[in-house]
Coordinates of C-alpha atoms in Angstrom, one line a residue:
M2 CA 12.4 -0.8 19.0
R3 CA 12.6 -4.6 18.8
E4 CA 14.7 -5.4 15.8
T5 CA 13.0 -7.2 13.0
S6 CA 15.9 -9.7 12.9
A7 CA 14.7 -11.1 16.2
L8 CA 11.5 -12.3 14.5
S9 CA 10.9 -14.8 11.7
E10 CA 10.0 -13.6 8.3
S11 CA 6.6 -15.1 8.8
M12 CA 6.0 -13.1 11.9
Q13 CA 7.1 -10.0 10.2
D14 CA 4.7 -10.7 7.4
Y15 CA 1.8 -11.2 9.8
L16 CA 2.5 -7.8 11.5
K17 CA 2.7 -6.0 8.1
T18 CA -0.5 -7.7 6.9
I19 CA -2.4 -6.7 10.1
F20 CA -1.3 -3.1 9.6
A21 CA -2.4 -3.1 6.0
L22 CA -5.8 -4.6 6.7
R23 CA -6.4 -2.2 9.6
M24 CA -7.3 0.4 6.9
N25 CA -10.8 -1.0 6.9
S26 CA -11.3 -1.8 10.6
D27 CA -9.7 -1.2 14.0
R28 CA -9.6 -4.9 14.6
V29 CA -8.6 -7.3 11.9
T30 CA -10.4 -10.7 11.5
T31 CA -8.6 -14.0 11.3
N32 CA -10.4 -14.8 8.0
A33 CA -9.1 -11.5 6.5
I34 CA -5.5 -12.4 7.4
A35 CA -5.9 -15.9 6.1
A36 CA -7.2 -14.7 2.8
R37 CA -4.5 -12.1 2.4
L38 CA -1.7 -14.5 3.2
D39 CA -3.3 -17.5 1.6
V40 CA -3.0 -19.7 4.6
A41 CA -5.5 -21.7 6.7
A42 CA -7.4 -19.9 9.4
A43 CA -6.1 -22.4 12.0
S44 CA -2.6 -21.5 11.1
V45 CA -3.4 -17.8 11.6
T46 CA -4.9 -18.5 15.0
G47 CA -1.7 -20.2 16.1
M48 CA 0.5 -17.4 14.9
L49 CA -1.7 -14.8 16.5
K50 CA -1.4 -16.5 19.9
K51 CA 2.4 -16.5 19.5
L52 CA 2.5 -12.9 18.6
A53 CA 0.2 -12.1 21.5
G54 CA 2.6 -13.9 23.9
M55 CA 5.3 -11.6 22.6
N56 CA 3.2 -8.5 23.3
L57 CA 3.1 -7.6 19.6
V58 CA -0.7 -8.0 19.1
E59 CA -3.8 -8.0 21.2
Y60 CA -5.8 -11.1 20.2
E61 CA -9.2 -12.2 21.5
R62 CA -10.9 -15.2 19.9
Y63 CA -13.9 -14.2 17.7
Q64 CA -13.0 -10.5 18.3
G65 CA -10.2 -10.1 15.9
V66 CA -6.7 -8.7 16.5
R67 CA -5.0 -5.4 16.7
L68 CA -1.3 -4.4 16.8
T69 CA 0.2 -3.2 20.1
P70 CA 2.5 -0.2 19.9
A71 CA 5.5 -2.6 19.7
G72 CA 3.9 -4.6 17.0
E73 CA 3.1 -1.5 15.0
K74 CA 6.7 -0.3 15.2
I75 CA 7.9 -3.5 13.7
A76 CA 5.3 -3.5 11.0
L77 CA 6.3 0.0 10.0
E78 CA 9.9 -1.0 9.9
V79 CA 9.2 -3.8 7.5
I80 CA 7.0 -1.5 5.4
R81 CA 9.8 1.1 5.4
H82 CA 12.2 -1.5 4.0
H83 CA 9.8 -2.6 1.4
R84 CA 8.9 0.8 0.1
L85 CA 12.5 2.1 0.1
I86 CA 13.5 -1.0 -1.9
E87 CA 10.7 -0.4 -4.4
L88 CA 11.9 3.2 -4.9
Y89 CA 15.5 2.2 -5.1
L90 CA 14.7 -0.4 -7.8
T91 CA 12.8 2.2 -9.9
E92 CA 15.1 5.2 -9.3
A93 CA 18.6 3.5 -9.3
M94 CA 18.1 0.3 -11.3
G95 CA 15.5 1.2 -13.9
Y96 CA 12.8 -1.2 -12.9
S97 CA 9.2 -0.3 -14.0
W98 CA 6.8 0.2 -11.1
D99 CA 4.8 -3.0 -12.0
R100 CA 7.9 -5.2 -11.3
V101 CA 9.2 -4.0 -8.0
H102 CA 6.7 -5.5 -5.5
D103 CA 7.8 -9.1 -5.7
E104 CA 11.5 -8.1 -5.6
A105 CA 10.9 -6.0 -2.5
E106 CA 9.0 -8.8 -0.8
R107 CA 12.0 -11.0 -1.1
M108 CA 14.5 -8.4 0.1
E109 CA 12.6 -6.6 2.8
H110 CA 13.5 -9.1 5.5
A111 CA 17.2 -9.4 4.6
I112 CA 18.6 -5.9 4.6
S113 CA 20.4 -4.5 7.6
E114 CA 19.6 -1.1 9.2
E115 CA 22.8 0.3 7.7
F116 CA 21.8 -0.8 4.2
E117 CA 18.3 0.8 4.8
E118 CA 19.9 4.1 5.9
R119 CA 22.3 4.2 3.0
M120 CA 19.4 3.6 0.6
A121 CA 17.4 6.4 2.2
Q122 CA 20.4 8.8 2.0
L123 CA 21.1 7.9 -1.7
L124 CA 17.4 8.6 -2.5
G125 CA 17.4 11.9 -0.6
D126 CA 15.3 10.7 2.3
P127 CA 12.2 10.1 0.2
K128 CA 8.6 10.5 1.5
F129 CA 6.8 8.3 -1.0
D130 CA 7.3 5.0 -2.8
P131 CA 6.7 4.7 -6.6
H132 CA 3.0 4.0 -6.1
G133 CA 2.4 7.1 -4.0
N134 CA 2.4 5.3 -0.6
P135 CA 4.0 7.1 2.3
I136 CA 7.4 5.7 3.4
P137 CA 7.5 5.4 7.2
T138 CA 10.3 7.3 8.9
K139 CA 13.2 5.7 10.6
D140 CA 11.6 6.6 13.9
G141 CA 8.5 4.5 13.1
N142 CA 6.1 7.3 12.1
I143 CA 4.0 7.4 8.9
A144 CA 2.3 10.3 7.2
S145 CA -1.5 10.3 7.0
F146 CA -2.9 9.0 3.7
S147 CA -6.3 9.2 2.0
R148 CA -8.8 6.4 2.2
R149 CA -11.1 7.8 -0.4
R150 CA -11.2 5.8 -3.6
L151 CA -11.7 7.3 -7.1
S152 CA -14.7 5.0 -7.4
Q153 CA -16.3 7.0 -4.6
V154 CA -15.8 10.5 -6.2
G155 CA -19.0 12.2 -7.3
S156 CA -19.7 13.7 -10.7
G157 CA -18.2 17.2 -11.1
E158 CA -15.5 16.7 -8.4
T159 CA -11.9 17.5 -9.2
V160 CA -9.3 15.4 -7.3
R161 CA -5.6 14.5 -7.3
I162 CA -4.4 10.9 -7.4
E163 CA -2.5 10.2 -4.2
R164 CA -1.6 6.5 -4.5
I165 CA -2.3 3.2 -6.3
Q166 CA -3.1 0.5 -3.8
N167 CA -2.6 -2.8 -5.7
E168 CA 0.4 -5.0 -6.5
D169 CA -1.0 -6.7 -9.5
P170 CA 1.5 -6.0 -12.4
A171 CA -1.3 -6.1 -15.1
L172 CA -3.3 -3.5 -13.2
L173 CA -0.3 -1.2 -12.7
R174 CA 0.6 -1.4 -16.4
R175 CA -3.0 -0.6 -17.3
V176 CA -3.0 2.4 -14.9
A177 CA 0.3 3.7 -16.2
A178 CA -0.8 3.3 -19.8
L179 CA -3.8 5.5 -19.0
G180 CA -1.7 8.1 -17.4
L181 CA -3.2 7.7 -14.0
M182 CA -0.1 8.2 -12.0
P183 CA 0.3 9.7 -8.5
R184 CA -0.1 13.5 -8.4
T185 CA -2.3 13.5 -11.5
D186 CA -5.2 15.9 -11.4
L187 CA -8.6 14.8 -12.9
T188 CA -12.3 15.6 -12.8
V189 CA -15.0 13.0 -12.7
V190 CA -17.5 13.9 -15.4
R191 CA -20.0 11.1 -14.6
Q192 CA -20.4 7.5 -13.4
S193 CA -22.7 5.2 -15.3
A194 CA -23.6 1.6 -15.8
S195 CA -22.6 0.1 -19.1
N196 CA -23.8 -2.7 -21.4
G197 CA -26.4 -3.9 -19.0
S198 CA -23.8 -6.0 -17.3
G199 CA -23.9 -4.2 -14.0
S200 CA -20.3 -3.0 -14.5
V201 CA -19.7 0.7 -14.0
T202 CA -17.5 3.1 -15.9
I203 CA -16.3 6.5 -14.9
L204 CA -15.8 9.3 -17.5
L205 CA -12.8 11.4 -16.4
K206 CA -11.0 14.5 -17.7
I207 CA -7.3 14.3 -17.0
F208 CA -5.4 17.6 -16.8
A209 CA -2.1 17.9 -18.6
P210 CA 0.9 18.6 -16.2
D211 CA 1.9 21.6 -18.4
G212 CA -1.5 23.2 -18.0
G213 CA -2.6 22.2 -21.5
D214 CA -6.0 21.0 -22.4
S215 CA -7.6 18.1 -20.5
R216 CA -8.3 14.8 -22.2
P217 CA -11.3 12.5 -21.7
L218 CA -10.9 9.0 -20.4
R219 CA -13.3 6.2 -19.7
L220 CA -12.2 4.0 -16.7
E221 CA -13.6 0.8 -15.4
H222 CA -15.0 1.0 -11.9
D223 CA -13.0 -2.0 -10.6
I224 CA -9.7 -0.2 -11.5
A225 CA -10.9 3.1 -10.0
D226 CA -11.5 1.2 -6.8
H227 CA -7.7 0.8 -6.4
I228 CA -6.9 4.5 -6.9
F229 CA -6.9 6.7 -3.8
V230 CA -7.4 10.4 -4.2
N231 CA -7.3 13.7 -2.3
E232 CA -9.3 16.9 -3.1
D233 CA -7.3 19.0 -5.5

């Protein structure tokens, strides 16, 4: 594997971003990368050409970009650093899950492979970060993950929350306050428009971990769109 230290932080961020955006399409557009990284499209084009010259991406103008196997390995290494750091901050240092993303962003490029390995050992070789996202293995593999959003679940279905895919601290605090944490079981009672505004709310029943009675909850559709679930 090409070591991440051989690449600039910016290059690593591009590879990680392409991997994240690939959830929605095999090839990622220049505009999508520009929007995610908050940079000009022309800057993205220049970087993609550099990465293509290093055999880290396959780039064709107007056709988008995809990671090569070498580029994906590096992206997964950076993601492994990030998610291990997030878990270390919550488990060992007492950070709340809404505060770890920015800290991990600053540290993910700086830690050595030895530091990464010691973190993993200390945490018991964990499989998931605090938000339920799978942590890539040291060998560059990542477990499969759900792409089904809670907002897509039909009335009467019972599902389990797998992960929360959003770094916004306010949203994470809201989700935590509602008890919508990874591995929580719930049933969608119904989805309905509200107040004539075009917004959608979802009425849920959340099951208590101890097997007690479920409790009802009304959830905004735009929050449910960031919660990924599996069938219970």
